Short mmCIF file of N, CA and C in Angstrom, two decimals:
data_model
loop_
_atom_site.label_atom_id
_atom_site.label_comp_id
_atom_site.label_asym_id
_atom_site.label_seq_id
_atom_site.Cartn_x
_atom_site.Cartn_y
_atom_site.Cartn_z
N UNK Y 17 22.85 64.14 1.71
CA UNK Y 17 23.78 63.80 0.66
C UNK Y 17 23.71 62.29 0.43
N UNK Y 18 23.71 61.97 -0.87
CA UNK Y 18 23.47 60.35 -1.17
C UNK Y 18 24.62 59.90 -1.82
N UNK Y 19 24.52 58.10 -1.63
CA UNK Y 19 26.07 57.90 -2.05
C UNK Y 19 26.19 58.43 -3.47
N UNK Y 20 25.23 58.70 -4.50
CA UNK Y 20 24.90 58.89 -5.97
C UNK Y 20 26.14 60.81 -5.92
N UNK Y 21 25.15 61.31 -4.95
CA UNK Y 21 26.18 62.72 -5.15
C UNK Y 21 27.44 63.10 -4.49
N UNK Y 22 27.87 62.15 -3.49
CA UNK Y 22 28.77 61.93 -3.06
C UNK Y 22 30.10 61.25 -3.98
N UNK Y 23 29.59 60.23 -4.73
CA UNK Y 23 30.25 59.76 -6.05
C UNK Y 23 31.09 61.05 -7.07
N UNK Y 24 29.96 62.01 -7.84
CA UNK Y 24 29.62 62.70 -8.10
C UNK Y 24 30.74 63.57 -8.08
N UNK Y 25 30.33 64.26 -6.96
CA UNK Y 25 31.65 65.17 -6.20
C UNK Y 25 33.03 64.56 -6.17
N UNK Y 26 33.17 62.92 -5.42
CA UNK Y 26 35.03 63.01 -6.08
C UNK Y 26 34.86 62.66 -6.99
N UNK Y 27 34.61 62.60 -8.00
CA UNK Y 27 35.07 62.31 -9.77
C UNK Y 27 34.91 63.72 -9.74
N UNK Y 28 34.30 64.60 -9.44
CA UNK Y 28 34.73 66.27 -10.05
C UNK Y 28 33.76 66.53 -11.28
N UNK Y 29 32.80 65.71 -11.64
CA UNK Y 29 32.37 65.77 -12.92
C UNK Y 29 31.02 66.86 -12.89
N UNK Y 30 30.95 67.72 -13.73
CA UNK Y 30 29.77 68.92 -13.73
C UNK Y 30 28.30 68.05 -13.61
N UNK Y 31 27.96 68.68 -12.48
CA UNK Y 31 26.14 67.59 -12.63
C UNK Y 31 25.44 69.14 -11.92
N UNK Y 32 23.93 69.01 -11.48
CA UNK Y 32 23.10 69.41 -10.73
C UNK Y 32 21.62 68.64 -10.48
N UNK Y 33 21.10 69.15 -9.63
CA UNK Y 33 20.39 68.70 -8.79
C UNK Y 33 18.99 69.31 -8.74
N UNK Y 34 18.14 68.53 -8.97
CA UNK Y 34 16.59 69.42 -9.04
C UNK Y 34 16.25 68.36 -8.20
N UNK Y 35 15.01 69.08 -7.19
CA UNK Y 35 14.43 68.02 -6.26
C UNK Y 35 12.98 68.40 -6.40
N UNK Y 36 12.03 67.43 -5.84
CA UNK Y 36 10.90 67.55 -5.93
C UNK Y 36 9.83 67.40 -5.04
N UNK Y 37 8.58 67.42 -4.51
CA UNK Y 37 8.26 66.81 -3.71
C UNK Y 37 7.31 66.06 -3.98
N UNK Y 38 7.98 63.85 -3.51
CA UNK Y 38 7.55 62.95 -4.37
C UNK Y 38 6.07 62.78 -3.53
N UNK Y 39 5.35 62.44 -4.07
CA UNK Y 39 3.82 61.63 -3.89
C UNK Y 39 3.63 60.42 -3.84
N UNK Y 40 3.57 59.93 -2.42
CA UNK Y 40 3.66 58.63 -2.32
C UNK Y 40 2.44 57.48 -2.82
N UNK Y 41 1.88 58.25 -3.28
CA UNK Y 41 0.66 57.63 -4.06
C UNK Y 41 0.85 57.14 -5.62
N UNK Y 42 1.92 57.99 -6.12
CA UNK Y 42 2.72 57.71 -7.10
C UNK Y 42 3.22 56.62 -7.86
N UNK Y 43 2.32 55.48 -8.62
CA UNK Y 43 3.17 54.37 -9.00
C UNK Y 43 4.19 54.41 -9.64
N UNK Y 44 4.09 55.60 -10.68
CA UNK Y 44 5.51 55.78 -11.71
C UNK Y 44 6.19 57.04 -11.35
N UNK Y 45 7.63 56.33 -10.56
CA UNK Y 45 8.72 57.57 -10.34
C UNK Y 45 8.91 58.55 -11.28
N UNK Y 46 9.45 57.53 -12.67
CA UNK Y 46 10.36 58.08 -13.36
C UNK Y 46 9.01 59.31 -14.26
N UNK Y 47 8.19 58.74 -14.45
CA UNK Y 47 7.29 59.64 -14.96
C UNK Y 47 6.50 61.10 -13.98
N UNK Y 48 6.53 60.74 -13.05
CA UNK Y 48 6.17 62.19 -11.37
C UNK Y 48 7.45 63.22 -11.68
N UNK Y 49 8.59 62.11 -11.81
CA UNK Y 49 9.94 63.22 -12.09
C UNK Y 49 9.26 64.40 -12.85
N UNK Y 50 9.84 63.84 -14.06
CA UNK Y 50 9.54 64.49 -15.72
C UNK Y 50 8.01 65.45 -15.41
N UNK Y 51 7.15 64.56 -14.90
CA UNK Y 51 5.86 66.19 -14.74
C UNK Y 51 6.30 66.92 -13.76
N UNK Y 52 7.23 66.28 -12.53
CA UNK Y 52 7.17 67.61 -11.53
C UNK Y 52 8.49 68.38 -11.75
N UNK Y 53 9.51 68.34 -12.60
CA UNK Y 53 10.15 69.13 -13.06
C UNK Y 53 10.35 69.98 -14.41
N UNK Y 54 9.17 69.08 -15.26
CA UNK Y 54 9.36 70.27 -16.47
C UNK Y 54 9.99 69.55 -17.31
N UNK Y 55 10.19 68.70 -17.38
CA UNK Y 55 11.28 67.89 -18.48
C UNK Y 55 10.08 66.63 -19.16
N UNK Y 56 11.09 66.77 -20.70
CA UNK Y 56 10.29 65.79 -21.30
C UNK Y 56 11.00 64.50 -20.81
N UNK Y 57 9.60 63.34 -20.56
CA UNK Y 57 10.24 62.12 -20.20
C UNK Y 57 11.35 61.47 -21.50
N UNK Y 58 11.73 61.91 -22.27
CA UNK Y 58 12.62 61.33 -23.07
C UNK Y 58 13.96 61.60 -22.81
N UNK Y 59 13.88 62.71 -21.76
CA UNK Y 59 15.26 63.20 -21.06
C UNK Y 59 15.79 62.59 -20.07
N UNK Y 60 14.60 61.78 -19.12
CA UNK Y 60 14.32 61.68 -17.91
C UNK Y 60 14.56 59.74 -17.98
N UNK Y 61 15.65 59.57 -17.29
CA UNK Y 61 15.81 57.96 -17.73
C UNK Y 61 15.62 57.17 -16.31
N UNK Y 62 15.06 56.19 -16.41
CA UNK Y 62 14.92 55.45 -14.99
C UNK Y 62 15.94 54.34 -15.00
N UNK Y 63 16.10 53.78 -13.34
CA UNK Y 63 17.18 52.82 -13.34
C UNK Y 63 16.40 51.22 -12.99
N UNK Y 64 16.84 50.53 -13.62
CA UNK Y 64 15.87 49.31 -14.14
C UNK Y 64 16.83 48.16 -13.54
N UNK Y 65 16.84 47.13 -12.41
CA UNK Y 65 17.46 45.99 -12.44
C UNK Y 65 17.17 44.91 -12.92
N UNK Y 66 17.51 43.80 -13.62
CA UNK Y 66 17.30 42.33 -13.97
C UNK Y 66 18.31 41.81 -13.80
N UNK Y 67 17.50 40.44 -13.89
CA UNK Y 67 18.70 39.34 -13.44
C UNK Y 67 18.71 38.73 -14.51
N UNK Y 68 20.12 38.23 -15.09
CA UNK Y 68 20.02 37.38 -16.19
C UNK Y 68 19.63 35.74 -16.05
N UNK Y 69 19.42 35.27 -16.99
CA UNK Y 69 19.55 33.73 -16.77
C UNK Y 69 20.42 32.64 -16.11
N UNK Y 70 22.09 33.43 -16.46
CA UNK Y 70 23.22 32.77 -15.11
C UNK Y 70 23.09 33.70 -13.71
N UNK Y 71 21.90 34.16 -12.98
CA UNK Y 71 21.88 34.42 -12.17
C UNK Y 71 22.21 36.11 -11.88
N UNK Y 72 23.43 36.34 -12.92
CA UNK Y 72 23.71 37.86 -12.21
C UNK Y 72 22.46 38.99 -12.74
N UNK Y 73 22.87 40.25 -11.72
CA UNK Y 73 22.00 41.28 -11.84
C UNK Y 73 22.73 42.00 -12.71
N UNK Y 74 22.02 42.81 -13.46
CA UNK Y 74 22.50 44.02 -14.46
C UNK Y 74 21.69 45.23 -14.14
N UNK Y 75 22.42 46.36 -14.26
CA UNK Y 75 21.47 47.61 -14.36
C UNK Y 75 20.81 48.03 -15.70
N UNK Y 76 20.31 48.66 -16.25
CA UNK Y 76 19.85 49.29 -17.17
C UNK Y 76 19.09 50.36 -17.28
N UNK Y 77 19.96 51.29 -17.78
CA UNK Y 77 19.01 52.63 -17.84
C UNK Y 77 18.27 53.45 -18.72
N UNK Y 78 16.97 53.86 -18.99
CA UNK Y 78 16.37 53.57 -20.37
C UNK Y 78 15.17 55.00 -20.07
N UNK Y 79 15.33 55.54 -21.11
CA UNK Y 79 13.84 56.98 -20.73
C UNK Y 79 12.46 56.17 -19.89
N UNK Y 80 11.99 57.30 -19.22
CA UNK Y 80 10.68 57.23 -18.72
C UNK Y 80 9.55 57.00 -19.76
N UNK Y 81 10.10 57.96 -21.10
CA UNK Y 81 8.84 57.58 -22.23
C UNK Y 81 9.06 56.13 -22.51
N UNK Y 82 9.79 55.05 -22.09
CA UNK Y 82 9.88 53.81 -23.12
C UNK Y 82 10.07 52.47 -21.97
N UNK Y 83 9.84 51.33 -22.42
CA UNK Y 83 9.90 50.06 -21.88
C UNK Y 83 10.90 49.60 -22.00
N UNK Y 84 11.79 48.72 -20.84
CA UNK Y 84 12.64 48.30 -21.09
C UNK Y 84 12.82 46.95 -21.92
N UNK Y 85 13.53 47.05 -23.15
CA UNK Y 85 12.97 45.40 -23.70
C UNK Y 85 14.01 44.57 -23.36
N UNK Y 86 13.56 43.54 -22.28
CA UNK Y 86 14.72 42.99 -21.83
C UNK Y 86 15.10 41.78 -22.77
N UNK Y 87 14.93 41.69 -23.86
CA UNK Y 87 15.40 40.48 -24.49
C UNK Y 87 16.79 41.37 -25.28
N UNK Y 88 16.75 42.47 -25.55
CA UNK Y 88 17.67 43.55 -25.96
C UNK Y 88 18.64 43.96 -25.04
N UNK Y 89 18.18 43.78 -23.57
CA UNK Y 89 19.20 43.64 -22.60
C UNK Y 89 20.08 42.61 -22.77
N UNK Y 90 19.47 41.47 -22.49
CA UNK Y 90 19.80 40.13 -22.38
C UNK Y 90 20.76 40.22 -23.26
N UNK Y 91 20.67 40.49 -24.45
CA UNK Y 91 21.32 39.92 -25.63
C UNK Y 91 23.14 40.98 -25.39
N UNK Y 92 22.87 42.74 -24.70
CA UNK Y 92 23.51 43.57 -24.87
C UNK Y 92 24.62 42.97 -23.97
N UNK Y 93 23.66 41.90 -22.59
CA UNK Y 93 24.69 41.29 -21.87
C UNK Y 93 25.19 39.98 -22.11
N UNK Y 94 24.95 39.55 -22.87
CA UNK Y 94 25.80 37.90 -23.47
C UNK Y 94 24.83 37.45 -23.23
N UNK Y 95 23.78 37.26 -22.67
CA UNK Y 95 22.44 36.26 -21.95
C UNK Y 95 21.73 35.76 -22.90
N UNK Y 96 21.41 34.78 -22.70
CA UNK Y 96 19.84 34.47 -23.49
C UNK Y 96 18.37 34.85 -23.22
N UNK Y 97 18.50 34.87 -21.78
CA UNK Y 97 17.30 35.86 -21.19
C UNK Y 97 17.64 36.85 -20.00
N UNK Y 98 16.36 37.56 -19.67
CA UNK Y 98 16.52 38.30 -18.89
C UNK Y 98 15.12 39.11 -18.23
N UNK Y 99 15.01 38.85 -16.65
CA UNK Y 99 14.01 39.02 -15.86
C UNK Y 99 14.19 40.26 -15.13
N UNK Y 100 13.05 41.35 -14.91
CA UNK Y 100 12.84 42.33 -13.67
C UNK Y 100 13.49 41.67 -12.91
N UNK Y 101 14.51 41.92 -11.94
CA UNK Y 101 14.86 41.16 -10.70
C UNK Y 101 13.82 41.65 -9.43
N UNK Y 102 13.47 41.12 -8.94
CA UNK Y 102 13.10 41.15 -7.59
C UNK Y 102 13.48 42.42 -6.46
N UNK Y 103 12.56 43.01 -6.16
CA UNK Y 103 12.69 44.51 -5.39
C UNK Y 103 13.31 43.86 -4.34
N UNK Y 104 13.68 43.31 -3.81
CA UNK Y 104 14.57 43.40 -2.47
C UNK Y 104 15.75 43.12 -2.56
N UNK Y 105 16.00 42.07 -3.97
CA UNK Y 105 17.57 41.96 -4.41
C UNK Y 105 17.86 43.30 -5.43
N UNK Y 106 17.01 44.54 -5.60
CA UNK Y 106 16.92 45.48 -6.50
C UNK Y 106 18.17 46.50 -5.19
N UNK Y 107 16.73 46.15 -3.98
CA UNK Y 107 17.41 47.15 -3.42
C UNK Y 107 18.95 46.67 -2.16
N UNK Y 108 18.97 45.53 -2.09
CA UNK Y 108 20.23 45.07 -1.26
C UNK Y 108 21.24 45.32 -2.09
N UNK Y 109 21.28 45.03 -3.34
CA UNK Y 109 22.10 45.62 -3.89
C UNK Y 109 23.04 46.37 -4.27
N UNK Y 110 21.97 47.62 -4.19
CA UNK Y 110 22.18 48.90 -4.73
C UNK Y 110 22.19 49.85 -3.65
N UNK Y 111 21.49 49.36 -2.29
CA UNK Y 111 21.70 49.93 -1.74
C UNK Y 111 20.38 51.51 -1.31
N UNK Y 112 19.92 51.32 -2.43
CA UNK Y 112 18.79 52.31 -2.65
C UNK Y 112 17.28 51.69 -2.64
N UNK Y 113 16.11 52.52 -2.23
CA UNK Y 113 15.09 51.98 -2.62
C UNK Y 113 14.20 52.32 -3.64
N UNK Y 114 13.62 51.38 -4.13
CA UNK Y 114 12.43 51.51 -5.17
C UNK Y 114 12.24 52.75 -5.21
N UNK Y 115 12.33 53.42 -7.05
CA UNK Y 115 11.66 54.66 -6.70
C UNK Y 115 12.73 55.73 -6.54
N UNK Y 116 13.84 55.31 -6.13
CA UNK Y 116 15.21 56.35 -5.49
C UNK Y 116 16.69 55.55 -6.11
N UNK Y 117 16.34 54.58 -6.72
CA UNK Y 117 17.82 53.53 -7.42
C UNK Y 117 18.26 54.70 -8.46
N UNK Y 118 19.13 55.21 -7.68
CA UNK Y 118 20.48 55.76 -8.72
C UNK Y 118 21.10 54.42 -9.52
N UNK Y 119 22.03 55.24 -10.61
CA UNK Y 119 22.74 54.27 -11.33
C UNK Y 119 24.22 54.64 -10.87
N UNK Y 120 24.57 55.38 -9.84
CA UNK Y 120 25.75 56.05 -9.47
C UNK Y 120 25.25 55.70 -7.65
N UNK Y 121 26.79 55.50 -7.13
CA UNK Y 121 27.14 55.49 -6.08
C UNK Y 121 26.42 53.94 -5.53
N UNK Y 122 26.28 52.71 -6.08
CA UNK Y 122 25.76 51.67 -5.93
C UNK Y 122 26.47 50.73 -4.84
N UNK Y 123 25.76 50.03 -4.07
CA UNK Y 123 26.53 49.24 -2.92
C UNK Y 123 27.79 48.43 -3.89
N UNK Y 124 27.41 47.64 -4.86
CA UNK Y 124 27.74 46.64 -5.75
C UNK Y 124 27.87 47.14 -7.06
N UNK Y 125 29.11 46.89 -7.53
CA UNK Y 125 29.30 47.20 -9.12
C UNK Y 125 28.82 46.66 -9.87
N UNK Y 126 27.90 46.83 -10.41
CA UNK Y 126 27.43 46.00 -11.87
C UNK Y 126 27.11 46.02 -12.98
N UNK Y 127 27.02 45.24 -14.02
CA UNK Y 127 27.39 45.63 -15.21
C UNK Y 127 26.30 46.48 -16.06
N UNK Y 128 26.55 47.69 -16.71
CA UNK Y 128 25.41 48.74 -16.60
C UNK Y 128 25.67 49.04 -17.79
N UNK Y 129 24.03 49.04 -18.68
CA UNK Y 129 23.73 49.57 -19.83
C UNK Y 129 22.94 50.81 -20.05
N UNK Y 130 23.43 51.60 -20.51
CA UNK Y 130 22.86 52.78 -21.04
C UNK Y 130 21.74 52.99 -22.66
N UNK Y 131 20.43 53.19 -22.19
CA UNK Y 131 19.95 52.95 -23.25
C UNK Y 131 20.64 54.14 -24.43
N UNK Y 132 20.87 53.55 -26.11
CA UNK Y 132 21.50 54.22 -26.83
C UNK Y 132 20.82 56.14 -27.16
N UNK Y 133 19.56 55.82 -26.87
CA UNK Y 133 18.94 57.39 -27.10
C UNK Y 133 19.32 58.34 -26.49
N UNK Y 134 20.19 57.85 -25.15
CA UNK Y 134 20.84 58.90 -24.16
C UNK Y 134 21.90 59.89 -25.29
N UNK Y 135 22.67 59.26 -26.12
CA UNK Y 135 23.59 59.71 -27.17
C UNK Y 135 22.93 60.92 -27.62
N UNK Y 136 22.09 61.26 -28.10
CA UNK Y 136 21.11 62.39 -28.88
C UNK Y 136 21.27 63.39 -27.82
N UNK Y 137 21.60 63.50 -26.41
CA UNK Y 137 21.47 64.63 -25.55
C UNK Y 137 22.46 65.07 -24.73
N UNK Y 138 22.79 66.45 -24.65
CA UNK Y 138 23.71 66.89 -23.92
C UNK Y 138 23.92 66.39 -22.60
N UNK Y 139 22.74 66.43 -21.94
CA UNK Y 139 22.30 65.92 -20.34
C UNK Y 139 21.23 65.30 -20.51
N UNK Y 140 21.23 64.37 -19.73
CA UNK Y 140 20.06 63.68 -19.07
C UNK Y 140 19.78 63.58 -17.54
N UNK Y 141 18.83 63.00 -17.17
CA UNK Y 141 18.17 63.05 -15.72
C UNK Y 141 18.39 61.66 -15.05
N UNK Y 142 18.63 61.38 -14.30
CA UNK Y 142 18.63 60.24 -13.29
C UNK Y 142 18.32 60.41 -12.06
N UNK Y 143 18.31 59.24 -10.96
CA UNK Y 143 17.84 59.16 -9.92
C UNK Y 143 19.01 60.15 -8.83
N UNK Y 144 18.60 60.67 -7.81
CA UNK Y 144 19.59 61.20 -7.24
C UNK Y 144 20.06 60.57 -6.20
N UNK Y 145 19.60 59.17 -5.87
CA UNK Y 145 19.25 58.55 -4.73
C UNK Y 145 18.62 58.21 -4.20
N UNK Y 146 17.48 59.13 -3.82
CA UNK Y 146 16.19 59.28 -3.63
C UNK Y 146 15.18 59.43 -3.96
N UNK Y 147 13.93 59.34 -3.70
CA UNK Y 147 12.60 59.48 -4.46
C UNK Y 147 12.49 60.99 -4.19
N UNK Y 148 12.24 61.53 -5.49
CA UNK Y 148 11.97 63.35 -5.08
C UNK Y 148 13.56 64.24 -5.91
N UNK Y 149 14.67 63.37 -6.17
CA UNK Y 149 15.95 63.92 -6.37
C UNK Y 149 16.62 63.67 -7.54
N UNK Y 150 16.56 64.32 -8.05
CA UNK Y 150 17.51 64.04 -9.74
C UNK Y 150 18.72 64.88 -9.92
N UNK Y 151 19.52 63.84 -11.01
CA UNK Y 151 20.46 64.44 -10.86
C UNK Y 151 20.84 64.60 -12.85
N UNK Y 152 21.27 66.04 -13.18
CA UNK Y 152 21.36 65.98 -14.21
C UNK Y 152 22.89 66.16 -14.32
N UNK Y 153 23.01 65.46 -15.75
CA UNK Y 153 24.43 65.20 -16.17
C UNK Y 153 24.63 64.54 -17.59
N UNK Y 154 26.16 64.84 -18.03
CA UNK Y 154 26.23 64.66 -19.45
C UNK Y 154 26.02 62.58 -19.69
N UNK Y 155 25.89 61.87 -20.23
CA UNK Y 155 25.14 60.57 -20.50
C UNK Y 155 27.09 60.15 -20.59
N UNK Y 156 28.04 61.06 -21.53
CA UNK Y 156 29.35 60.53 -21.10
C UNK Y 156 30.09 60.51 -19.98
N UNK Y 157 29.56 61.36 -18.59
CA UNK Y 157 30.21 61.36 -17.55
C UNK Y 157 29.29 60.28 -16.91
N UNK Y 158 28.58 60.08 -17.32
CA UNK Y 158 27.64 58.61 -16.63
C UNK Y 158 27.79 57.23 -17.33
N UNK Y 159 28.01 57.45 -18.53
CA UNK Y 159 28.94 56.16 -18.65
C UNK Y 159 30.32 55.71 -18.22
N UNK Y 160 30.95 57.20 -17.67
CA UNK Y 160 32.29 56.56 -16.98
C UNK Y 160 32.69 56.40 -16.09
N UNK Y 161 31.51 56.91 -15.15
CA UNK Y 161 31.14 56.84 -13.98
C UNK Y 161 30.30 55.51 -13.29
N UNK Y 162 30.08 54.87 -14.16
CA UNK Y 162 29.56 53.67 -14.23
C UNK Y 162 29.59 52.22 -14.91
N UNK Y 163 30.61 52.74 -16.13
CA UNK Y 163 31.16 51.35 -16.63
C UNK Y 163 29.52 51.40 -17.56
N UNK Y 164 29.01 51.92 -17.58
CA UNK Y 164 28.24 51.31 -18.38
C UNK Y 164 28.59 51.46 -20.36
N UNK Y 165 27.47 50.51 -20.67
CA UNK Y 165 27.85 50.21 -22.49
C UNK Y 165 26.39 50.45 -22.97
N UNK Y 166 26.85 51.32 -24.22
CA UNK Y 166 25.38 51.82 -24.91
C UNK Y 166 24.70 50.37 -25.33
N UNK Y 167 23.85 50.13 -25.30
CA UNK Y 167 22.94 49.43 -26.67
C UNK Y 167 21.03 49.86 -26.70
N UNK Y 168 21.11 49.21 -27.43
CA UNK Y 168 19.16 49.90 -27.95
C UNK Y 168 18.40 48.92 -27.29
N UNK Y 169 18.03 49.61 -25.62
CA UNK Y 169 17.24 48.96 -24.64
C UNK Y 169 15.99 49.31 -24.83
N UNK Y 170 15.41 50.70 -25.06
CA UNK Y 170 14.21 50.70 -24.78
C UNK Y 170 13.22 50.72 -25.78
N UNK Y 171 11.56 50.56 -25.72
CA UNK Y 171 11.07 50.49 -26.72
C UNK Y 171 10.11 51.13 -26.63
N UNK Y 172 8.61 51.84 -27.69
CA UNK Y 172 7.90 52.71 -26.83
C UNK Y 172 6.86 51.95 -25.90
#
């Protein structure tokens, strides 16, 4: 059980759980998901950290089909810019590792954007915690579950 479905469970909110078995040879999570479960990567959203220019980290969560454009971050967060943060402040963080960063159940609260295409779908896919674990759920019980704010992050 991960802090992501542990979250999950006390908020009470309807989700489920498809797991997989990940390939550590694997450079792209979010894309192994989406082929090893059957889902189009446009369903299938990965969890993305940067750091802004005053230093703080932001989450952002954006489909597997698309790039995150962080100047569209930047801007969604007051910033003028905005960098990949660094995998070890990705994962002290959050608490999770590379590959397994939920956007739910995070060491640290932070300020979290939902890319706007999530809107178009009943459910979407996220990390479950782990590499291999997704968790599906409506994009409004994950924005309230996370504080996060729509804007148009990703690009193809």
């Amino acid at each position: 059980m991960t802090p992501a479905v542990k979250a999950l469970e006390k908020a009470g909110v309807a989700f489920s759980l498809a797991s997989y078995e990940h390939d550590p040879r694997t450079p792209a999570y979010g894309e192994e998901a989406a082929a090893a479960l059957g889902l189009s990567p446009d369903e299938v959203f990965k969890t993305l950290l940067a750091r802004l220019d005053d230093g703080r980290l932001v989450v952002a969560i954006v489909p597997v089909a698309g790039h995150l454009d962080l100047k569209a971050l930047a801007r969604a967060a007051g910033a003028r810019k905005a960098v990949m943060a660094e995998a070890e402040a990705a994962e002290r963080a959050t608490g999770y590792v590379l590959g397994g960063i939920s956007p739910l159940g995070q060491k640290k609260r932070l300020a979290t954007f939902l890319d706007a295409r999530a809107e178009g779908f009943e459910a979407i896919h996220v990390s479950g915690g782990r590499r291999g674990l997704e968790i599906r759920l409506a994009p409004r019980d994950l924005m309230q579950l996370t504080g996060a704010r729509l804007a148009a992050l990703a690009r193809p």
